[in-house]
PDB file of C-alpha atoms in Angstrom:
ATOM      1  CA  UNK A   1     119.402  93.878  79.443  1.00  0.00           C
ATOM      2  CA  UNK A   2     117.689  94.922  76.103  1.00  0.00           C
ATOM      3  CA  UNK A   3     114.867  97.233  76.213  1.00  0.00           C
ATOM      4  CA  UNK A   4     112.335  98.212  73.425  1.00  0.00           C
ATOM      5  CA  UNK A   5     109.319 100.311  73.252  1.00  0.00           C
ATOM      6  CA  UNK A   6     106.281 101.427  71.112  1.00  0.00           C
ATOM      7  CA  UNK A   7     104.079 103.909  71.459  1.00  0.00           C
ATOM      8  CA  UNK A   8      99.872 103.390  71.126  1.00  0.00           C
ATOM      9  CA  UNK A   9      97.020 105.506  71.427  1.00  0.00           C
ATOM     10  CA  UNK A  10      94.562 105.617  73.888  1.00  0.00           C
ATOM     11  CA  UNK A  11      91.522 107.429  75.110  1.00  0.00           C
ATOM     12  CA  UNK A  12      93.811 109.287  77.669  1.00  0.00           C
ATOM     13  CA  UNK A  13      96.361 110.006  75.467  1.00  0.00           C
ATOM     14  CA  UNK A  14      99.622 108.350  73.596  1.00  0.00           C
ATOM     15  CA  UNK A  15     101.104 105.150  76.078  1.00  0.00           C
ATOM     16  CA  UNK A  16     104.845 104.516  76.174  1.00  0.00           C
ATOM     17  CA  UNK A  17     105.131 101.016  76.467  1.00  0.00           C
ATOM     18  CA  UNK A  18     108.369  99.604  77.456  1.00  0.00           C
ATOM     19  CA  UNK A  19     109.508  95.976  77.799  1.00  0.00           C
ATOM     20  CA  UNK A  20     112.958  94.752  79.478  1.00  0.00           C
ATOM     21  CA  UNK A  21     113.871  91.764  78.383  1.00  0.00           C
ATOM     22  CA  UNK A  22     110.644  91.267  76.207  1.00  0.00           C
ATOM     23  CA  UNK A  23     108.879  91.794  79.680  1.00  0.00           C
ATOM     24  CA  UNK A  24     106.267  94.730  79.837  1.00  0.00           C
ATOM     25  CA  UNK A  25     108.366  96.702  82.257  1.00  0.00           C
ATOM     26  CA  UNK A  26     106.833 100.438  81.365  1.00  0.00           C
ATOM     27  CA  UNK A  27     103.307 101.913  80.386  1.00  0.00           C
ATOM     28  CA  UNK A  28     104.113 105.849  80.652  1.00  0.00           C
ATOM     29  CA  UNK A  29     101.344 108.756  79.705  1.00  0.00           C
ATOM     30  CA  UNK A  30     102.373 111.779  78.000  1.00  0.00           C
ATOM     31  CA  UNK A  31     103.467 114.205  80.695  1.00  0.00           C
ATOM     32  CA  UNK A  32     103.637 111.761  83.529  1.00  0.00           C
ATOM     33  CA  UNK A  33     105.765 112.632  86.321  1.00  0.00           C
ATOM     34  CA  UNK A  34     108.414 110.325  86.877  1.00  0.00           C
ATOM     35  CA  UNK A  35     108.845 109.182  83.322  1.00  0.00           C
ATOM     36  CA  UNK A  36     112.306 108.066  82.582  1.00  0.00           C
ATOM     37  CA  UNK A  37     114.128 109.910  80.100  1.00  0.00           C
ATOM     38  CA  UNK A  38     113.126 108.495  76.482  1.00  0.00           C
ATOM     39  CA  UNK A  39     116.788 107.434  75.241  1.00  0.00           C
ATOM     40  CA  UNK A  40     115.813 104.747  78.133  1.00  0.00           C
ATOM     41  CA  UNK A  41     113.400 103.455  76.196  1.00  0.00           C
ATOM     42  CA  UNK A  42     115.236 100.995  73.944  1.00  0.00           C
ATOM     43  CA  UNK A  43     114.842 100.451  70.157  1.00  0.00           C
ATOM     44  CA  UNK A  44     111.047 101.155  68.779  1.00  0.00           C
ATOM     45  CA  UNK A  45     109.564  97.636  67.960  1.00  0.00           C
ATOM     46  CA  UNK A  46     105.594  96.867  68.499  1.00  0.00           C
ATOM     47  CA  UNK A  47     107.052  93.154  68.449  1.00  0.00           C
ATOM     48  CA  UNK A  48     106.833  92.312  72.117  1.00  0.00           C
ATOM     49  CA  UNK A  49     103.436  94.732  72.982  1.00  0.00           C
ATOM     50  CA  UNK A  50     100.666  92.312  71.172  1.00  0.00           C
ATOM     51  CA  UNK A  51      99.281  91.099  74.130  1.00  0.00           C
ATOM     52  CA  UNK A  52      99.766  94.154  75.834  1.00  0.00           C
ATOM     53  CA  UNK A  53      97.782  95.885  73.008  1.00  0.00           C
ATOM     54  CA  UNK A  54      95.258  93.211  72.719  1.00  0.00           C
ATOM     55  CA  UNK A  55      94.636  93.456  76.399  1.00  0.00           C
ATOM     56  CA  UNK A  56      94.818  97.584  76.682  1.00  0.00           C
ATOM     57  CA  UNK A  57      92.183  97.953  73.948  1.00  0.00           C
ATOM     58  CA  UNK A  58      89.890  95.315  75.210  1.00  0.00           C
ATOM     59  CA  UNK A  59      90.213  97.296  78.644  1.00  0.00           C
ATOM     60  CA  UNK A  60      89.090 100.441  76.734  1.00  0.00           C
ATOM     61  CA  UNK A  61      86.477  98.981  75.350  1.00  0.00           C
ATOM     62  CA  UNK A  62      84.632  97.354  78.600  1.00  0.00           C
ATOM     63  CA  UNK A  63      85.763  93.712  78.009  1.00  0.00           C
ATOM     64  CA  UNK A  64      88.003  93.293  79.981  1.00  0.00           C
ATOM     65  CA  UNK A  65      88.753  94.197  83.820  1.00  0.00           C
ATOM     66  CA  UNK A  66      91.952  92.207  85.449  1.00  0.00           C
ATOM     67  CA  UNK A  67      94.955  91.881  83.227  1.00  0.00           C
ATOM     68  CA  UNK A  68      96.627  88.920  82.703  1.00  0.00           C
ATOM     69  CA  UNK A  69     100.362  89.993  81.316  1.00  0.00           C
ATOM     70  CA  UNK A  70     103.640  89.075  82.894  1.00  0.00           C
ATOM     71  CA  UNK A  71     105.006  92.070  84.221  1.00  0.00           C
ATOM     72  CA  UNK A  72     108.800  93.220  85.466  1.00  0.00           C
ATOM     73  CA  UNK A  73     108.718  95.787  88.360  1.00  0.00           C
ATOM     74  CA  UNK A  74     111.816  97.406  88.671  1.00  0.00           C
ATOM     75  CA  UNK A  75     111.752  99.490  92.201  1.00  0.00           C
ATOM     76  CA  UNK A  76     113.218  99.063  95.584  1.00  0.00           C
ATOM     77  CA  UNK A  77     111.422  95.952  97.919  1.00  0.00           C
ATOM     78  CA  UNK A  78     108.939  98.200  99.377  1.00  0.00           C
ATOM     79  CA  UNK A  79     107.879 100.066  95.830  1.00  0.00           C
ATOM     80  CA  UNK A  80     107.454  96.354  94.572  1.00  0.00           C
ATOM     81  CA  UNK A  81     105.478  95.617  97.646  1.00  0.00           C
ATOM     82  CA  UNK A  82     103.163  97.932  96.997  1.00  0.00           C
ATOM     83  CA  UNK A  83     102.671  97.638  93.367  1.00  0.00           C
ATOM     84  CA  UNK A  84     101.664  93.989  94.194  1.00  0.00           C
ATOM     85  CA  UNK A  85      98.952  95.308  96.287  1.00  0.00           C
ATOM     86  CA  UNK A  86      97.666  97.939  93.716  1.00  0.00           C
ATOM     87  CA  UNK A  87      97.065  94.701  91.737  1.00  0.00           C
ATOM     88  CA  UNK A  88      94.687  93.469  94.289  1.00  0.00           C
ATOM     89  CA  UNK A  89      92.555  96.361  94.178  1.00  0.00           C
ATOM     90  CA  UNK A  90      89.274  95.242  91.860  1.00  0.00           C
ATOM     91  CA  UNK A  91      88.175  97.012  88.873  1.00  0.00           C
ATOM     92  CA  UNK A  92      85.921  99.943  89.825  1.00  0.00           C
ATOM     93  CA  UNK A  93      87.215  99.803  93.401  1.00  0.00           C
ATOM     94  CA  UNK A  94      89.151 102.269  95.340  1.00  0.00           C
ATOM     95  CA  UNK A  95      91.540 102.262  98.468  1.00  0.00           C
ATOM     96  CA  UNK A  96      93.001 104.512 100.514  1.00  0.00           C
ATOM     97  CA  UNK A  97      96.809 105.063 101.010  1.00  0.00           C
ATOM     98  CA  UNK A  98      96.215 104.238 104.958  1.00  0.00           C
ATOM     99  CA  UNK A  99      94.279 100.855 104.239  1.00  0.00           C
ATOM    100  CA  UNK A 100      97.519  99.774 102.044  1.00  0.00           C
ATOM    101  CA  UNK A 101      99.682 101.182 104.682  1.00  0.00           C
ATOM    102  CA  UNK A 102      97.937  98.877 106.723  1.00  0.00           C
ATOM    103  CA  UNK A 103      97.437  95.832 104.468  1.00  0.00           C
ATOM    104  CA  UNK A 104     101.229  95.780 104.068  1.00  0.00           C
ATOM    105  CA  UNK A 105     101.440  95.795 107.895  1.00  0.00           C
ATOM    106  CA  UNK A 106     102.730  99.518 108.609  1.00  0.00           C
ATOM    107  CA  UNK A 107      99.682 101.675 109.184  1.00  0.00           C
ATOM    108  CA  UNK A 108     101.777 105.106 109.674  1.00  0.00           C
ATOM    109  CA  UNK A 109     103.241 104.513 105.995  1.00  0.00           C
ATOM    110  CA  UNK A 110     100.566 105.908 104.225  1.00  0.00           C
ATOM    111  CA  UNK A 111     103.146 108.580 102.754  1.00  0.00           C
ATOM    112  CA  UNK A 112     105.190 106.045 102.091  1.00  0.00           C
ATOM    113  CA  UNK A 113     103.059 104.250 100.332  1.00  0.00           C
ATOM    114  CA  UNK A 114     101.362 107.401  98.720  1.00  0.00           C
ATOM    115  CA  UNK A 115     105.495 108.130  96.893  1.00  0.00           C
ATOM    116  CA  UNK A 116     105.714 104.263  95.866  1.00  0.00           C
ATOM    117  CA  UNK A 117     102.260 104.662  94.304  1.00  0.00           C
ATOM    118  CA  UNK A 118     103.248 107.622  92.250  1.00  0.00           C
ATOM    119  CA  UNK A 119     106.626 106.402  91.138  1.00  0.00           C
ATOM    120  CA  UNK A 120     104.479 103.343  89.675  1.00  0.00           C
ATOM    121  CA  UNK A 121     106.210 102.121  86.189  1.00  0.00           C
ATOM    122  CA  UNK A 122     102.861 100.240  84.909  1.00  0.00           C
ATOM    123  CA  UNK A 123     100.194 102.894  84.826  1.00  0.00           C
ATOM    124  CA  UNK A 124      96.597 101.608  84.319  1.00  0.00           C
ATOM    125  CA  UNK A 125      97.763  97.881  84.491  1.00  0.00           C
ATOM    126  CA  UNK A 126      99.193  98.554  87.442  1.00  0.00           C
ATOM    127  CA  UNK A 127      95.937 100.091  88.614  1.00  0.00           C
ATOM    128  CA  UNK A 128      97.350 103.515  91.104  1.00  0.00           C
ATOM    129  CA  UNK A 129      94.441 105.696  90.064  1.00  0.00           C
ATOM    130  CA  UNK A 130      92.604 103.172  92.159  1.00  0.00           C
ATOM    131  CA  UNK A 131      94.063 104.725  95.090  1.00  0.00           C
ATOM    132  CA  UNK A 132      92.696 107.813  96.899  1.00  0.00           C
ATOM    133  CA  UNK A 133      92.833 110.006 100.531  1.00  0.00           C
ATOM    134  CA  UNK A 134      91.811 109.283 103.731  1.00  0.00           C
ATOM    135  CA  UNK A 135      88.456 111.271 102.748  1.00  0.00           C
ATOM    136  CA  UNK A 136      88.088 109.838  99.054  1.00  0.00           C
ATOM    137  CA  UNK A 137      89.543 112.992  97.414  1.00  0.00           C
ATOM    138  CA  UNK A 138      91.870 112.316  94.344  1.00  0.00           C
ATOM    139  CA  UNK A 139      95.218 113.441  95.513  1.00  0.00           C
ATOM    140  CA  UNK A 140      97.973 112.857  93.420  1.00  0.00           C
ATOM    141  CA  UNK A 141      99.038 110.902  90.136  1.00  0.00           C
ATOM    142  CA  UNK A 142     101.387 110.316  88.314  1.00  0.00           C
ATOM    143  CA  UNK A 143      99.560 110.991  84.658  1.00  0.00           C
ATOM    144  CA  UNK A 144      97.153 114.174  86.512  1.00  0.00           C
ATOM    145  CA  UNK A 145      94.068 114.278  88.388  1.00  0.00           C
ATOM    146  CA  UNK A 146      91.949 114.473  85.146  1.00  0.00           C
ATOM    147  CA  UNK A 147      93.021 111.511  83.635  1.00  0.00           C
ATOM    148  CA  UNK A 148      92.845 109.980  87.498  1.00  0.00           C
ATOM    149  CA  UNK A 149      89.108 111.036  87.608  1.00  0.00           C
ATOM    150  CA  UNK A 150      88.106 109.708  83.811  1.00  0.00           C
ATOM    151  CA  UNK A 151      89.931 106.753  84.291  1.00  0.00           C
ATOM    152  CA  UNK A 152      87.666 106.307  88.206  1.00  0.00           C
ATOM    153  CA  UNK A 153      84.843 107.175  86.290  1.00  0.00           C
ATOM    154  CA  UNK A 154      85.279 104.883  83.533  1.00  0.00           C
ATOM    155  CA  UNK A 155      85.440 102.304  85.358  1.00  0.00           C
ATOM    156  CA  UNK A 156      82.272 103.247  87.250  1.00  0.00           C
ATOM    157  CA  UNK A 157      80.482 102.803  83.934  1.00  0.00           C
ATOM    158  CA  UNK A 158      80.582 106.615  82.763  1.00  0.00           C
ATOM    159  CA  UNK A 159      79.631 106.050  79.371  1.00  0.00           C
ATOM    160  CA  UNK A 160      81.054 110.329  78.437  1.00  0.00           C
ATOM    161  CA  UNK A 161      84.322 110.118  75.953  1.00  0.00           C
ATOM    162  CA  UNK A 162      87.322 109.313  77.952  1.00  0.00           C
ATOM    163  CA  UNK A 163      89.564 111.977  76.130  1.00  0.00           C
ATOM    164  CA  UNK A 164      86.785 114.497  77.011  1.00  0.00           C
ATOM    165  CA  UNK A 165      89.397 116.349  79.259  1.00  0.00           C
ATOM    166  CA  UNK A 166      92.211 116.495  76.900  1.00  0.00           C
TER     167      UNK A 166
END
């Protein structure tokens, strides 16, 4: 298994990106809980992150809304299960931990569901900040609820500077 990474900017921030086998298997924000220690990272090499650029700047600026990259999940069944679903969720869309709890066919796992969401390897491609309480409030995330709530309201249309909060 041979991992590299690079690191871009963004409007929220520097993004790790990591690939596993040339396969995008890591976006990671600067102080994002649950980010593996950097010596896992692999050699630094932009080499296998075009398309992952390409597609992460076109998302930042409003062309783009559904990625198209080949992705490698690395989690337990369940945490993969999940993930899959995040990837459902449309651009500008939200859902609640208890409507994936019950789209994956376990409507008390909404916790469960809440600590697969946060321990989510592929942040904004992997779309978690889609996913909010039982009341709409923004309850946990892995990269903070400011960048959860500029990222929301980006893709609501807010037209303010993403990096306003940082």
């Amino acid at each position: 298994m041979t991992r590299q990474h690079t690191v871009v900017d963004s409007p929220y921030g520097e993004l790790t990106l990591v690939a596993t086998d040339g396969v995008l298997s890591g976006v990671y924000m600067t102080d994002q809980r649950h980010r593996p220690a950097e010596e896992t990272f692999g050699d630094r090499d932009p080499a296998p992150f075009t398309e992952t650029v390409h597609q992460l700047q076109a998302y930042f600026d409003r062309e783009l809304t559904t990625f198209d990259l080949p992705l490698r999940l690395e989690g337990t069944d369940f945490q993969r299960r999940v993930w899959e679903r995040l990837l459902a969720i449309p651009y500008g869309e939200t859902r609640t931990y208890g409507e994936l709890a019950e789209e994956l066919g376990n409507p008390q796992a909404s916790r469960a569901v809440g600590l697969a969401n946060g321990r989510n390897p592929v942040s904004i491609i992997v779309p978690c900040h889609r996913v909010v309480g039982s009341t709409g409030s923004l309850v946990g995330y892995g990269g903070g609820i400011a960048r959860k709530r500029r990222l929301l309201a980006f893709e609501a249309g807010d037209t303010a500077p993403a990096d306003a909060l940082f």
